[in-house]
PDB file of C-alpha atoms in Angstrom:
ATOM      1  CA  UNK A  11      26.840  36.634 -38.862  1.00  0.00           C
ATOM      2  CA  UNK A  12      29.167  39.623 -37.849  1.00  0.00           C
ATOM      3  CA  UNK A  13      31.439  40.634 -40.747  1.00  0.00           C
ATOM      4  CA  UNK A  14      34.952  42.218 -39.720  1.00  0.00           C
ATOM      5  CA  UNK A  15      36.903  43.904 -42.261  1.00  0.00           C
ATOM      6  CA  UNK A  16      40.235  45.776 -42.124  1.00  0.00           C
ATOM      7  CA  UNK A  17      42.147  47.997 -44.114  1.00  0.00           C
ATOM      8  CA  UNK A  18      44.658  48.419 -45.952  1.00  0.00           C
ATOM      9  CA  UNK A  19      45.276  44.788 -46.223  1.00  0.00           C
ATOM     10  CA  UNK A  20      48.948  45.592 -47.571  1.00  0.00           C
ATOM     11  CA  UNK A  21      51.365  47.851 -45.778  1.00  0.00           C
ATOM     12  CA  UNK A  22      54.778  48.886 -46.009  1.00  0.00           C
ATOM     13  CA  UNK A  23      56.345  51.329 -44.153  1.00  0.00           C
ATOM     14  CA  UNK A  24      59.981  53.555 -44.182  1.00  0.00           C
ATOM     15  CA  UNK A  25      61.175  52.998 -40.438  1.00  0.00           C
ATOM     16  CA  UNK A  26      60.656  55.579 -38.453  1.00  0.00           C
ATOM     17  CA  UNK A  27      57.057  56.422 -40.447  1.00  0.00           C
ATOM     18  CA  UNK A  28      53.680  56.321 -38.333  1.00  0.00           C
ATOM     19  CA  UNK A  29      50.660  54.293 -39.930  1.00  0.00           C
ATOM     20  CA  UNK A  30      46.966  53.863 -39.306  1.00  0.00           C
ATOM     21  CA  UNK A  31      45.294  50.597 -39.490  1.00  0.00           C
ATOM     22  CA  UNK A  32      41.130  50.509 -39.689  1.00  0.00           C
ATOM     23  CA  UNK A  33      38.870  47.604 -38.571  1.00  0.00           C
ATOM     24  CA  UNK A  34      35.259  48.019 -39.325  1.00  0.00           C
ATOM     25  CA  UNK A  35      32.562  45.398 -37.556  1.00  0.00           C
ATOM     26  CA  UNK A  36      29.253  45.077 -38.992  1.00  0.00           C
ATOM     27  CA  UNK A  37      26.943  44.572 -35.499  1.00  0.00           C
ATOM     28  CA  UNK A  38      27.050  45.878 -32.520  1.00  0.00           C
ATOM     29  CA  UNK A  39      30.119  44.068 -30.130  1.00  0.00           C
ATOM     30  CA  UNK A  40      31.129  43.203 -26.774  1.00  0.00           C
ATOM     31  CA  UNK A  41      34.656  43.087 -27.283  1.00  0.00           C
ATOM     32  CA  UNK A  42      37.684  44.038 -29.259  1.00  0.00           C
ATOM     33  CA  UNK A  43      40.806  43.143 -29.987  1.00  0.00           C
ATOM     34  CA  UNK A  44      43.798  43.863 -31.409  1.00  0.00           C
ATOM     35  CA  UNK A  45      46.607  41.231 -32.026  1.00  0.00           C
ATOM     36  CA  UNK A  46      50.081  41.920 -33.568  1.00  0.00           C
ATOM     37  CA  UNK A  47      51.115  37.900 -35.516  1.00  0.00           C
ATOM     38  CA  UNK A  48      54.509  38.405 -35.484  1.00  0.00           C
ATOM     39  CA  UNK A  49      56.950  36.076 -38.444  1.00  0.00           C
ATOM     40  CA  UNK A  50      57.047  33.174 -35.663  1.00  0.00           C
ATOM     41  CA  UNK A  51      53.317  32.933 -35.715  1.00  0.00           C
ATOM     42  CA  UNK A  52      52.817  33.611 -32.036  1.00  0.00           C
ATOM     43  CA  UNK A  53      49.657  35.955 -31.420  1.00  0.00           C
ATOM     44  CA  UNK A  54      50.440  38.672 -29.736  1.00  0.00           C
ATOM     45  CA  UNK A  55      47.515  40.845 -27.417  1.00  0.00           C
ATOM     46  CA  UNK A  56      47.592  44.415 -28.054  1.00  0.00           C
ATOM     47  CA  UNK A  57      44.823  45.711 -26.430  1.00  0.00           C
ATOM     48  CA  UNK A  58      41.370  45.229 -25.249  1.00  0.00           C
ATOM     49  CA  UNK A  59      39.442  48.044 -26.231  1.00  0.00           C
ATOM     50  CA  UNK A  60      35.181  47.576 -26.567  1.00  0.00           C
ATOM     51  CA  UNK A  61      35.134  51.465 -26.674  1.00  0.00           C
ATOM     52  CA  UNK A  62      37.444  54.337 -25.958  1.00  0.00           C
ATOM     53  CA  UNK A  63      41.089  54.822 -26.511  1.00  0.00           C
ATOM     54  CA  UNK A  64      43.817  53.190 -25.189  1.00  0.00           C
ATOM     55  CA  UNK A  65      47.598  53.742 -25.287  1.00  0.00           C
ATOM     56  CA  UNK A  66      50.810  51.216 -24.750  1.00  0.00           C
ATOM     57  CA  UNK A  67      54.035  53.021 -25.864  1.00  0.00           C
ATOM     58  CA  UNK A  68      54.255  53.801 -29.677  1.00  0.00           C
ATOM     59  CA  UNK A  69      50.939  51.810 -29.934  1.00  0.00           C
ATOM     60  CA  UNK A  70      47.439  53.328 -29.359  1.00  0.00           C
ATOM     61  CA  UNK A  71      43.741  52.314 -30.274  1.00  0.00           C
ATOM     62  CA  UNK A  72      40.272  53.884 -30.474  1.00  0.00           C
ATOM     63  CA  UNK A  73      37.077  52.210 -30.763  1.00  0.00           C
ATOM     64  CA  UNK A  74      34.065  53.933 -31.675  1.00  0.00           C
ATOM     65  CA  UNK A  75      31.367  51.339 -30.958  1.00  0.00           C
ATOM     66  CA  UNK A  76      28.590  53.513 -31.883  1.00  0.00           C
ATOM     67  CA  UNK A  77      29.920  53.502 -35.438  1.00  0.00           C
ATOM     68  CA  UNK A  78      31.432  50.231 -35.594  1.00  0.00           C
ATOM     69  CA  UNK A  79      34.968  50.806 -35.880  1.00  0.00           C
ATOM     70  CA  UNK A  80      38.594  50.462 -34.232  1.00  0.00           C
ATOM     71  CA  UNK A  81      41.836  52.375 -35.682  1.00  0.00           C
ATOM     72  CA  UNK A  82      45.000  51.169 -34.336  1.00  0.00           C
ATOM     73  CA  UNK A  83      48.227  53.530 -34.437  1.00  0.00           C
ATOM     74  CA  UNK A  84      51.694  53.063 -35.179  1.00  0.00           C
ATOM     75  CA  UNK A  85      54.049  55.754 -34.393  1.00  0.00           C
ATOM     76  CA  UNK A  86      58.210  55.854 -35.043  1.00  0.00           C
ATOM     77  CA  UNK A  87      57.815  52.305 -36.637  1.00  0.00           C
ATOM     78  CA  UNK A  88      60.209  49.978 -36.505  1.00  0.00           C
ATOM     79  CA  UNK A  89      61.200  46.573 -38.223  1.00  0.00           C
ATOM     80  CA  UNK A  90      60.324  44.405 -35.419  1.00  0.00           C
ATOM     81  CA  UNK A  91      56.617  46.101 -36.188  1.00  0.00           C
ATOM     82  CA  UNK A  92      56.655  43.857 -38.838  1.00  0.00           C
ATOM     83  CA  UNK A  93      54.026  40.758 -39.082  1.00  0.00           C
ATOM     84  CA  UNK A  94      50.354  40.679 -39.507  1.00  0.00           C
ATOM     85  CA  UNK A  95      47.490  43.126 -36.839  1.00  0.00           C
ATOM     86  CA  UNK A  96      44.021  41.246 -36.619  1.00  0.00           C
ATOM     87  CA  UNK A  97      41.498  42.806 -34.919  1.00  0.00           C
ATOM     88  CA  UNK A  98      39.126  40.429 -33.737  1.00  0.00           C
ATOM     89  CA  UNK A  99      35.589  41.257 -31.757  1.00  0.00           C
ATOM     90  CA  UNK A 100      33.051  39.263 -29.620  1.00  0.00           C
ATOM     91  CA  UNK A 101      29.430  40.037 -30.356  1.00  0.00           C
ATOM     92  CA  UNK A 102      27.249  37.676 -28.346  1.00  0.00           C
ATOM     93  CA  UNK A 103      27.879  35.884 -25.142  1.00  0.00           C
ATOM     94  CA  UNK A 104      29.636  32.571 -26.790  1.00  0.00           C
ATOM     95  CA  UNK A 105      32.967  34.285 -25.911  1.00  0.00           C
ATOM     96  CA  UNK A 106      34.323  33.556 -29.451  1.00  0.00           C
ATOM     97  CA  UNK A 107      36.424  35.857 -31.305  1.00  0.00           C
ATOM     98  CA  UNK A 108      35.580  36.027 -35.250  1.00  0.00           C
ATOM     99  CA  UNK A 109      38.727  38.088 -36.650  1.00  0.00           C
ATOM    100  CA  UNK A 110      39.018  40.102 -39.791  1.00  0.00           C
ATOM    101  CA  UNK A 111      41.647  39.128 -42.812  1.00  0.00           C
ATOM    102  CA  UNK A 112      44.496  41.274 -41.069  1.00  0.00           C
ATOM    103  CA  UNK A 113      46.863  43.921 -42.204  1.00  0.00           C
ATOM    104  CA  UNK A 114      50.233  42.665 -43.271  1.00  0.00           C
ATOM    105  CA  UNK A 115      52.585  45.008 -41.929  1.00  0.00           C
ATOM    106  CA  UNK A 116      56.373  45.377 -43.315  1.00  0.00           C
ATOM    107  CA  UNK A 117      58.691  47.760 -41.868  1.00  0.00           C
ATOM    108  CA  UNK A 118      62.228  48.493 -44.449  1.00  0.00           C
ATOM    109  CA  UNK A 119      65.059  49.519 -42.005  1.00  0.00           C
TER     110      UNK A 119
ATOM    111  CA  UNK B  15      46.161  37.216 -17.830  1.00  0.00           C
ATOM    112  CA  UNK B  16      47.221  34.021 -19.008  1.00  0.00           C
ATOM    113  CA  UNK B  17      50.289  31.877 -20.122  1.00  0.00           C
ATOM    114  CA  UNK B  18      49.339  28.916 -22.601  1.00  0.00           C
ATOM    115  CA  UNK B  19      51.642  26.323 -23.702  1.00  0.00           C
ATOM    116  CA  UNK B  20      51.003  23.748 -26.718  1.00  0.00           C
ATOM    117  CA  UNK B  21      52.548  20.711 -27.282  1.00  0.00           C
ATOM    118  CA  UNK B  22      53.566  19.508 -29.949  1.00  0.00           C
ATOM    119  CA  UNK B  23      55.067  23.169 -31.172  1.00  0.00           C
ATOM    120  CA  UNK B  24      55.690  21.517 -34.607  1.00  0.00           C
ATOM    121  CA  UNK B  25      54.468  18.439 -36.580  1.00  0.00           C
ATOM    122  CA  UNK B  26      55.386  16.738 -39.932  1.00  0.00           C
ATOM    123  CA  UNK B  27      52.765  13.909 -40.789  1.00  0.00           C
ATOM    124  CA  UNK B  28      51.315  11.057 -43.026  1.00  0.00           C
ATOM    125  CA  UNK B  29      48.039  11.453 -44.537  1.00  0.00           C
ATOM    126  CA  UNK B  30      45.511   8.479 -43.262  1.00  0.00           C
ATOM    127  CA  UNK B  31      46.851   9.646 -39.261  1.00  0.00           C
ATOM    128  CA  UNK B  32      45.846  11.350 -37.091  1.00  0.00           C
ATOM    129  CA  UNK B  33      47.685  13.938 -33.957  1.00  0.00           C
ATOM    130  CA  UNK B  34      46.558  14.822 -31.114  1.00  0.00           C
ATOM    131  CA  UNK B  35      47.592  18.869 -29.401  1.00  0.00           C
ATOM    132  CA  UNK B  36      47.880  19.560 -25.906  1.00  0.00           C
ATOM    133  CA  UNK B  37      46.618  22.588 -24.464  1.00  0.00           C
ATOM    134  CA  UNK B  38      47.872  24.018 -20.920  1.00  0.00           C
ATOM    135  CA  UNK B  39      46.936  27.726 -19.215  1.00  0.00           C
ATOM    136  CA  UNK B  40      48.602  28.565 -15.794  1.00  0.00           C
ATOM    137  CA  UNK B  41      45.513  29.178 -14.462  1.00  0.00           C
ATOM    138  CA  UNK B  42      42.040  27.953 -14.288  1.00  0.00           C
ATOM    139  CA  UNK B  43      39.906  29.590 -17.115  1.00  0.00           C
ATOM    140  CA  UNK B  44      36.202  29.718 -17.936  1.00  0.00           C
ATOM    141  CA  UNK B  45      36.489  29.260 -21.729  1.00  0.00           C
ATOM    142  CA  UNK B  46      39.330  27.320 -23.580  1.00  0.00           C
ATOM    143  CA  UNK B  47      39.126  27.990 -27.717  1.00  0.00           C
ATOM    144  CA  UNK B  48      40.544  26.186 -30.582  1.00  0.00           C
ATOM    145  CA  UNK B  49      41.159  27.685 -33.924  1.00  0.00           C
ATOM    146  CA  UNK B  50      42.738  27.294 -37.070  1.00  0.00           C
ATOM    147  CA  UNK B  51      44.987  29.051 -39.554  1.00  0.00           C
ATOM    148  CA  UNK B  52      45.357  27.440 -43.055  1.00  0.00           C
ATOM    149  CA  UNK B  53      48.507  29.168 -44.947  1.00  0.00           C
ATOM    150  CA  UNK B  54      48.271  32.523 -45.838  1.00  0.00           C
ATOM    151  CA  UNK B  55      44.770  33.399 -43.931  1.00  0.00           C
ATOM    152  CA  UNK B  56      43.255  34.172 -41.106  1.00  0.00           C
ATOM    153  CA  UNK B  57      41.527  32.720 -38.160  1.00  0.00           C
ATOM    154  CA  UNK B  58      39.177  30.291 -37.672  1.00  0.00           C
ATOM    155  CA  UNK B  59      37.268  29.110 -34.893  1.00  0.00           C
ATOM    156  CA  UNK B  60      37.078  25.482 -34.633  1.00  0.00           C
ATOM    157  CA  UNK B  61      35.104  24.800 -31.517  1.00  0.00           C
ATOM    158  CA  UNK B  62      34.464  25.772 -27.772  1.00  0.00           C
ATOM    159  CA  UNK B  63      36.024  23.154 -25.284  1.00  0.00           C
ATOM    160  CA  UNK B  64      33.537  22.896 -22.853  1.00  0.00           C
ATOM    161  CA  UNK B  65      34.687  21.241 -19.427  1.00  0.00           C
ATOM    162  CA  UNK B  66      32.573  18.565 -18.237  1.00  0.00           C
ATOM    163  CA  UNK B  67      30.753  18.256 -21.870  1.00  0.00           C
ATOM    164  CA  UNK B  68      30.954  17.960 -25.482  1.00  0.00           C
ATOM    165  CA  UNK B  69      32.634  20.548 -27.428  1.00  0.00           C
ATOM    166  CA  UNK B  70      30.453  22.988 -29.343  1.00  0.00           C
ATOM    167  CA  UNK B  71      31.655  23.068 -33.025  1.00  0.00           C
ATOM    168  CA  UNK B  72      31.496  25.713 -35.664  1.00  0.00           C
ATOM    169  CA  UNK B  73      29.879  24.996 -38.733  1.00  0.00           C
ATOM    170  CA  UNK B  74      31.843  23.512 -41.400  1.00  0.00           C
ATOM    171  CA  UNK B  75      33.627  21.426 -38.010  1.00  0.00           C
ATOM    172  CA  UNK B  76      32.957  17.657 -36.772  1.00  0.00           C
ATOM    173  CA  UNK B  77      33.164  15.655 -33.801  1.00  0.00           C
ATOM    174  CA  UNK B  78      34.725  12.888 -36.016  1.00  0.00           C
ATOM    175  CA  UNK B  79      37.506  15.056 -38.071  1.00  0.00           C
ATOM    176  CA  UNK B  80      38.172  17.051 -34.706  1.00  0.00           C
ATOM    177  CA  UNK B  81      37.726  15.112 -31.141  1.00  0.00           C
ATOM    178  CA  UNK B  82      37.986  17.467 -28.217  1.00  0.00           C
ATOM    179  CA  UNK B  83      38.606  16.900 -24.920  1.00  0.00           C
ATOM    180  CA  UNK B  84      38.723  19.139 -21.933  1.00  0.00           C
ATOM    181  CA  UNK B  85      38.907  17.009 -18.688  1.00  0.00           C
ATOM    182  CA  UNK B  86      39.855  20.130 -16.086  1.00  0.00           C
ATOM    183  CA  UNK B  87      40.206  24.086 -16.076  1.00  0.00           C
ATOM    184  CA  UNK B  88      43.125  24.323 -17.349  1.00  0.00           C
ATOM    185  CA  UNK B  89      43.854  21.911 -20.165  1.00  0.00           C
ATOM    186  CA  UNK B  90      42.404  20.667 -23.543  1.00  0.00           C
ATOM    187  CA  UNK B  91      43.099  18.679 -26.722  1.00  0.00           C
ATOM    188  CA  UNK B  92      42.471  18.804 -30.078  1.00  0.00           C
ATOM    189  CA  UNK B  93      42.924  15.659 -31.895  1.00  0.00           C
ATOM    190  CA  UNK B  94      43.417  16.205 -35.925  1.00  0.00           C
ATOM    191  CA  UNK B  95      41.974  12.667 -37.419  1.00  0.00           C
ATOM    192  CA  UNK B  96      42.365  10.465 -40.631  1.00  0.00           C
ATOM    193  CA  UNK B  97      44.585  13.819 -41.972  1.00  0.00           C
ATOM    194  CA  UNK B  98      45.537  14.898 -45.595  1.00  0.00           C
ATOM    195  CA  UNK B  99      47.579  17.720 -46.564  1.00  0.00           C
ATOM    196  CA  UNK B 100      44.239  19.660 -46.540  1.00  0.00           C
ATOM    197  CA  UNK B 101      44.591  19.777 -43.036  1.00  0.00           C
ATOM    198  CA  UNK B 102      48.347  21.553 -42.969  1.00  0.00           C
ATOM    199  CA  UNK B 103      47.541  24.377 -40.407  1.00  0.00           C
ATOM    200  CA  UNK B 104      48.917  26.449 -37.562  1.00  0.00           C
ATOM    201  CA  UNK B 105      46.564  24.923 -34.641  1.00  0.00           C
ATOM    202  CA  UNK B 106      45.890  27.342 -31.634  1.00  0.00           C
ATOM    203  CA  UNK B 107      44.016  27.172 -28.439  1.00  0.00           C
ATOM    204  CA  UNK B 108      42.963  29.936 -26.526  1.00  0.00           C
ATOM    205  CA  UNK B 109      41.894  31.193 -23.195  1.00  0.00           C
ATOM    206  CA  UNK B 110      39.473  33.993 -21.328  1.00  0.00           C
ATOM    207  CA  UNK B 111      40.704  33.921 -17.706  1.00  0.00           C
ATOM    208  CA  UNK B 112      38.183  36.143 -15.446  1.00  0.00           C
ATOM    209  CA  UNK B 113      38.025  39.235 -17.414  1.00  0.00           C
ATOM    210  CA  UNK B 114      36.938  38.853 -21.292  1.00  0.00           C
ATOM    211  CA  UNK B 115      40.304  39.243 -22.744  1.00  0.00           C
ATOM    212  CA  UNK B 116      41.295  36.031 -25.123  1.00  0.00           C
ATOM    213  CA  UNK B 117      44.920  34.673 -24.407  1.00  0.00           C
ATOM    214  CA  UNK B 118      46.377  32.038 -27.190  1.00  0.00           C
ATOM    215  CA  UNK B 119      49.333  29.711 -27.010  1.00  0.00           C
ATOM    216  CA  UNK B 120      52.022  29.956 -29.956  1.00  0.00           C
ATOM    217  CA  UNK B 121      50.220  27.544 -31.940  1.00  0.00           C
ATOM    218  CA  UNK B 122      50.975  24.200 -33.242  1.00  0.00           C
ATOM    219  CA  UNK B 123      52.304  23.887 -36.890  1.00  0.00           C
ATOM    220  CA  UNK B 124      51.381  20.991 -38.631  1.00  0.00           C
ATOM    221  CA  UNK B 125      52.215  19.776 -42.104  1.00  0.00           C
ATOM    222  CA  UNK B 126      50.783  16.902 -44.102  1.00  0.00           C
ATOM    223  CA  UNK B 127      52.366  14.969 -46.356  1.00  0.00           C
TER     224      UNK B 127
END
């Protein structure tokens, strides 16, 4: 099956600092997603983003789906960034997500 | 988009029983989901709940450990049988209303004693 891996799987972060988190898919996919876990445990959607680049405030994401991977950027961070980002993809038409390990994310005020 | 809700939202339980977790989206969906998160990992796909049908399970997943039920479009249960503190999860279900983006609920966190 598809294998999903991100990186760094450790992160921690000055407030205020930007970061870069990389998910790399091993087959061709028919969706991607991002998903910020935050301390509660609630799974939070990100984006949506097969291919191309996407932005939501001081969160962006580009896939590149010819070279199977997905960055996700962090700018100004901030300690409710904290938590765990999965990116999870899609990659026949079962409609079931197979996620990666995550990045754990910690944000010091 | 979609809203889920999950009942119970929390769980403390004997080994040798069993639970069962609701599942509720706001709207009628194609595809309801249910995964698992032991401590300290990831996600794992349990099964597709399939409305009208048996669930389709991943491998490694039974019928017998993990009924299923889906009796409309827009709810589902997981039942967690005969548990042991193996089974101490978070428990989510998920959604894909009309476009392909995957909605969960806030998961149901269960502990075995």
């Amino acid at each position: 099956g598809i294998q999903v891996e991100q990186s760094p799987p450790d992160l921690i972060l000055q407030e205020g600092a930007n970061s870069t988190l990389r998910c790399n898919f091993s087959d061709s996919v028919n969706n991607l997603q991002w998903f910020h876990q935050n301390p509660w445990g609630q799974l939070i959607n990100l984006f949506y983003i097969p291919s191309g680049t996407k932005q939501n405030g001081r969160l962006s994401a580009t896939t590149v789906a010819t070279e199977r991977y997905s960055l996700l950027y962090i700018s100004s961070s901030q300690t409710t960034d904290s938590g765990v980002y999965f990116c999870a993809v899609i990659y026949n038409q079962g409609g079931k997500l197979i996620f990666g390990q995550g990045t754990e994310l910690s944000v010091k005020p | 988009s979609a809203v889920i809700s999950q009942k119970p939202s929390r769980d403390i339980c004997q080994r040798g029983t069993s639970l069962t977790i609701q599942c509720q989206v706001d709207s009628q969906v194609t595809m309801m989901f249910w995964y698992r998160q032991q401590p300290g990992q990831s996600l794992t796909l349990i099964a597709t709940a399939n409305q009208g049908s048996e669930a389709t399970y991943e491998s490694g997943f039974v019928i017998d450990k993990f009924p299923i039920s889906r009796p409309n479009l827009t709810f589902s249960t997981l039942t967690v049988s005969n548990m042991s503190p193996e089974d101490s999860s978070i428990y989510l279900c998920s959604a894909t209303p009309s476009t392909d983006t995957q909605y969960f609920g806030p998961g149901t966190r269960l502990t075995v004693l």
